[in-house]
PDB file of C-alpha atoms in Angstrom:
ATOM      1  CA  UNK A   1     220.566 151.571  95.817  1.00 52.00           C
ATOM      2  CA  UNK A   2     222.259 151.683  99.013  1.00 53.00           C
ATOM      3  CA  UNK A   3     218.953 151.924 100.569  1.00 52.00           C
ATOM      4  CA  UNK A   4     218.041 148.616  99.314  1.00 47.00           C
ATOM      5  CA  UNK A   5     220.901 147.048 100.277  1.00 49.00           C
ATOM      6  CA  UNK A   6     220.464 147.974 103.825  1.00 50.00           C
ATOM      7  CA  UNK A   7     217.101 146.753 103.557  1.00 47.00           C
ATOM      8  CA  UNK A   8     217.430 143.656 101.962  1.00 48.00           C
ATOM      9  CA  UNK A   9     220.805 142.920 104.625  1.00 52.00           C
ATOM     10  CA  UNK A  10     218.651 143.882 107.651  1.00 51.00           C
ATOM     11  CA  UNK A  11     216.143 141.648 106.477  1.00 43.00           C
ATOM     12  CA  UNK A  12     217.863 138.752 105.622  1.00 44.00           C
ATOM     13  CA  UNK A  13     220.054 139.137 109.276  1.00 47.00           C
ATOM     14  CA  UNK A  14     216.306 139.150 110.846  1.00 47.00           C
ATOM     15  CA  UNK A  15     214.828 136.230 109.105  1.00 41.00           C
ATOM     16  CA  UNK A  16     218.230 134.196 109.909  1.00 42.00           C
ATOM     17  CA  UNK A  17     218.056 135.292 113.864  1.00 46.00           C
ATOM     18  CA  UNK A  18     214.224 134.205 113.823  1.00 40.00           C
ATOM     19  CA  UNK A  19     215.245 130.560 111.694  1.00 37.00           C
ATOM     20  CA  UNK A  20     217.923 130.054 114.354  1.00 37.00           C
ATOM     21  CA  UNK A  21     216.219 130.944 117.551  1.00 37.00           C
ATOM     22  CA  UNK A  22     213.479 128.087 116.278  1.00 38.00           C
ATOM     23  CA  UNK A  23     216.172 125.434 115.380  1.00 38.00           C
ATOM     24  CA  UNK A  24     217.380 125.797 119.088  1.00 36.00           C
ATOM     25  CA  UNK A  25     214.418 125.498 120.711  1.00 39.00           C
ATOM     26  CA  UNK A  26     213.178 122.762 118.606  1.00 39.00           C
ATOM     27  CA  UNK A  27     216.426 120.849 119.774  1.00 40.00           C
ATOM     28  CA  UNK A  28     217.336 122.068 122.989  1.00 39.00           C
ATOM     29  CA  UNK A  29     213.064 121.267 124.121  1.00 38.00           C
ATOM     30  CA  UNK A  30     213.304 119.277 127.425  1.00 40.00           C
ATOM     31  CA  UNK A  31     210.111 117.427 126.879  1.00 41.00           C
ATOM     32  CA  UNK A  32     211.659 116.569 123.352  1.00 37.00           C
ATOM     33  CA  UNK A  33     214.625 114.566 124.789  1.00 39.00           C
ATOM     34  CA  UNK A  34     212.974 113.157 127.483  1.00 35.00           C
ATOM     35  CA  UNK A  35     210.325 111.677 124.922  1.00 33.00           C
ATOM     36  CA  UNK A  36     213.191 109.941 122.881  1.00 36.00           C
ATOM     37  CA  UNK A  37     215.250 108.240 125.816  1.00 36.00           C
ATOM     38  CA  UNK A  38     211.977 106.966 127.495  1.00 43.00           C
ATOM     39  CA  UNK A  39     211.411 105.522 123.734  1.00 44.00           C
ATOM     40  CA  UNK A  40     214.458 103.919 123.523  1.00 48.00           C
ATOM     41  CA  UNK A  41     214.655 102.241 127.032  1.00 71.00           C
ATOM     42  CA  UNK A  42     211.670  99.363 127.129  1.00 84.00           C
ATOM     43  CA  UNK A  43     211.068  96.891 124.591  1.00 88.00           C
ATOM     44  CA  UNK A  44     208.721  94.834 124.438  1.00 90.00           C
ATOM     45  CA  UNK A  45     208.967  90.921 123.049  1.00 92.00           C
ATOM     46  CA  UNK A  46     206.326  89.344 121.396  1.00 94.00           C
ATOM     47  CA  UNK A  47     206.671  86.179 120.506  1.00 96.00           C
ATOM     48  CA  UNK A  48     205.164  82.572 118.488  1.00 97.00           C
ATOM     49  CA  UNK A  49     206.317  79.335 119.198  1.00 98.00           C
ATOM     50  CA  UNK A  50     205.331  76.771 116.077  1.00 98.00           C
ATOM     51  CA  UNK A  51     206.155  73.123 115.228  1.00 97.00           C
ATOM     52  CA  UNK A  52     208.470  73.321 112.237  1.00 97.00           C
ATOM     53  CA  UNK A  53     206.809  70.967 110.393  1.00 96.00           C
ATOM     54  CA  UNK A  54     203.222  71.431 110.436  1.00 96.00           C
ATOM     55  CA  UNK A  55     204.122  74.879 110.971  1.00 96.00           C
ATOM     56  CA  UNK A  56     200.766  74.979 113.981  1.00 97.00           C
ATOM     57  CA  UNK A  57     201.207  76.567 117.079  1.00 98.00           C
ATOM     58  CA  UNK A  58     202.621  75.048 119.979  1.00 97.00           C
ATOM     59  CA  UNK A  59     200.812  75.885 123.842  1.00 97.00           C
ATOM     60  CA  UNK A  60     202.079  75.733 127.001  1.00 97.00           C
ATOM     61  CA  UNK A  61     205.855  75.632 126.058  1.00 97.00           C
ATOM     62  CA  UNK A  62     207.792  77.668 128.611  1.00 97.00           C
ATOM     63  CA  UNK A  63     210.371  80.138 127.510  1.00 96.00           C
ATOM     64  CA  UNK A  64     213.382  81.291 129.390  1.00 95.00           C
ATOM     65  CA  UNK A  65     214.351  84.274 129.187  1.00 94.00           C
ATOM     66  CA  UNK A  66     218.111  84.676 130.602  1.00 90.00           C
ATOM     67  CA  UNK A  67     219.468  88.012 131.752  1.00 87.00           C
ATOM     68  CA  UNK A  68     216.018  88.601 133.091  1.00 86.00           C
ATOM     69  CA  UNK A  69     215.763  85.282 135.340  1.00 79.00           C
ATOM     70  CA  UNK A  70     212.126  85.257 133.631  1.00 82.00           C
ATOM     71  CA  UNK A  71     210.373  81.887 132.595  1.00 91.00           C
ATOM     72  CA  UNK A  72     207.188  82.903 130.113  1.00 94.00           C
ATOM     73  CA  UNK A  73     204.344  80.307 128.831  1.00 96.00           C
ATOM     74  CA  UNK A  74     202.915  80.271 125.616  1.00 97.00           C
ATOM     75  CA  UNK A  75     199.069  80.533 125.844  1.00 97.00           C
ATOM     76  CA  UNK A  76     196.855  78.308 123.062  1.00 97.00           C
ATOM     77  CA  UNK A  77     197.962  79.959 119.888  1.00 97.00           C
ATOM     78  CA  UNK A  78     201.549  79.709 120.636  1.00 97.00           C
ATOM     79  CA  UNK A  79     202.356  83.234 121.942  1.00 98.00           C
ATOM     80  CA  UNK A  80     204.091  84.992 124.783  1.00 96.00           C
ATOM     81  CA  UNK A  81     204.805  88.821 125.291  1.00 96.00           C
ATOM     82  CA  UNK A  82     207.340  90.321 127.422  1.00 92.00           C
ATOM     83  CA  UNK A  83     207.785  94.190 128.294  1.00 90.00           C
ATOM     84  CA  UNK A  84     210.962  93.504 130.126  1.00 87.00           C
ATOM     85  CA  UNK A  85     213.811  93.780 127.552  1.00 89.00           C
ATOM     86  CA  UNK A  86     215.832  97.277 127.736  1.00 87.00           C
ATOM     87  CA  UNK A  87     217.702  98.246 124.721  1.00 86.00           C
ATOM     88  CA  UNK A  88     221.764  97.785 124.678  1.00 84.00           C
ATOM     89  CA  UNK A  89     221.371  94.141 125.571  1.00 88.00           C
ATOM     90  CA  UNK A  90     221.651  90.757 124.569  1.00 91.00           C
ATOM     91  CA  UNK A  91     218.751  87.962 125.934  1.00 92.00           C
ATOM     92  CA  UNK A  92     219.435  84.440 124.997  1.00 94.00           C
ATOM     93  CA  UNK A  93     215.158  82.253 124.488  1.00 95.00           C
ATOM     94  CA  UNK A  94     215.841  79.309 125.642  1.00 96.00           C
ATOM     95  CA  UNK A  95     213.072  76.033 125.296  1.00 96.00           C
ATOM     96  CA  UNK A  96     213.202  72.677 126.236  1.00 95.00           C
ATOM     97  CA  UNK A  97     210.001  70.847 125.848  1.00 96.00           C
ATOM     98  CA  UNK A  98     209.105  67.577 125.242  1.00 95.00           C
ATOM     99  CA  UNK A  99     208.933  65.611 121.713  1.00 96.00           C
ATOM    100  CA  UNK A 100     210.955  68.593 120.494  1.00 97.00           C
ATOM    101  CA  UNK A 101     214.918  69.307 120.019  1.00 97.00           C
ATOM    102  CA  UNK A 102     216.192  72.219 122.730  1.00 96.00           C
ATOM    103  CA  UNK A 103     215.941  75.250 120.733  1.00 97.00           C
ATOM    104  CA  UNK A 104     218.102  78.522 121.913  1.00 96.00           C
ATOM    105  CA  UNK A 105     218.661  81.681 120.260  1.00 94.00           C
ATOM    106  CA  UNK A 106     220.225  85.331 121.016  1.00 93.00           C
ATOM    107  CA  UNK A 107     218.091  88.437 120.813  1.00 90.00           C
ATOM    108  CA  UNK A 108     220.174  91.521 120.841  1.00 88.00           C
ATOM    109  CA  UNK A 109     217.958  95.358 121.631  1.00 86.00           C
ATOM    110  CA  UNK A 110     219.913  98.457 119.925  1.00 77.00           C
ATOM    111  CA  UNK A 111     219.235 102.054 120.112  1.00 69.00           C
ATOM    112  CA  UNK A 112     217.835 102.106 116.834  1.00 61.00           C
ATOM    113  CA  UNK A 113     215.435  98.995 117.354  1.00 53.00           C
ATOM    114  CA  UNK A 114     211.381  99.582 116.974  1.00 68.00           C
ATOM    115  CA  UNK A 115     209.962  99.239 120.453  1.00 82.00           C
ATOM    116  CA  UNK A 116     208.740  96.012 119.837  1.00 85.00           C
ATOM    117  CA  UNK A 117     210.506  92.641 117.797  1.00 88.00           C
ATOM    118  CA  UNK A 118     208.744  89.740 117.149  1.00 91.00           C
ATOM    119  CA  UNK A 119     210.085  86.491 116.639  1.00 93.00           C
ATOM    120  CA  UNK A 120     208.693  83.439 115.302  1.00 95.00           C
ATOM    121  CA  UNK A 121     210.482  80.148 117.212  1.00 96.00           C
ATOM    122  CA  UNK A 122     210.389  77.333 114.996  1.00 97.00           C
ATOM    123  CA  UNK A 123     210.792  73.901 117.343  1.00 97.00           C
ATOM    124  CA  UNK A 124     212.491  70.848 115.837  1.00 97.00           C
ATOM    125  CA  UNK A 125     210.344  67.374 116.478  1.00 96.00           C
ATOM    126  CA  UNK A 126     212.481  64.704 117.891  1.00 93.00           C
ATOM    127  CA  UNK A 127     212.515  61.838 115.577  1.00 83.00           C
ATOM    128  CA  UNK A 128     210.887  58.902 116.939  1.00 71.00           C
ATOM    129  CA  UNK A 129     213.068  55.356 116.787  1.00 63.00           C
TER     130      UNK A 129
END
């Protein structure tokens, strides 16, 4: 019985030794850690501007982007894309275009954020006296 015991110790101390010495290098892998910061760091924009009645896409309207100094035009279905954005921040859209009310709002970029957020910007007509 004692032989057994021994046995069935060794064996268990083995198979724990072997479990652990995966765990750390399955956490400890440079190219592992590396992969997840370079994740987290860019995000990309991607954008639609619409009228928010008709609900149809608006071209040409230029976007600022603050905290990047970065003005970005819509092409002819309303979109813009920027790769610019870094995560921990806060970018305020800002649009002022004619025959619509100015339209700003505050896109914040966390650690846990996909590497892309859309946003659709709905653009207020100006009513016409």
């Amino acid at each position: 019985m004692s032989t057994l015991k021994k046995i069935s110790t060794g064996l268990f101390a083995a198979l724990f030794g072997v479990f652990t010495i995966a765990m750390t290098a399955q956490t400890t892998s440079p190219d592992q850690e590396y992969m997840q910061v370079e994740a987290n760091e860019d995000v990309t924009l991607i954008g639609t501007v619409v009228d928010a009645e008709t609900e149809n896409p608006i071209p040409e309207v230029e976007v600022e982007v603050t905290k990047l100094d970065e003005s970005l035009e819509t092409n002819k279905e309303g979109e813009f894309i920027t790769e610019d954005l870094t995560t921990g921040n806060t970018y305020t859209l800002k649009i002022d275009h004619e025959g619509y009310k100015e339209y700003e709002k505050k896109v914040k970029t966390t650690k846990m954020e996909s590497p892309s957020i859309e946003v659709i910007i709905e653009l207020e007509p100006v009513e016409k006296e």
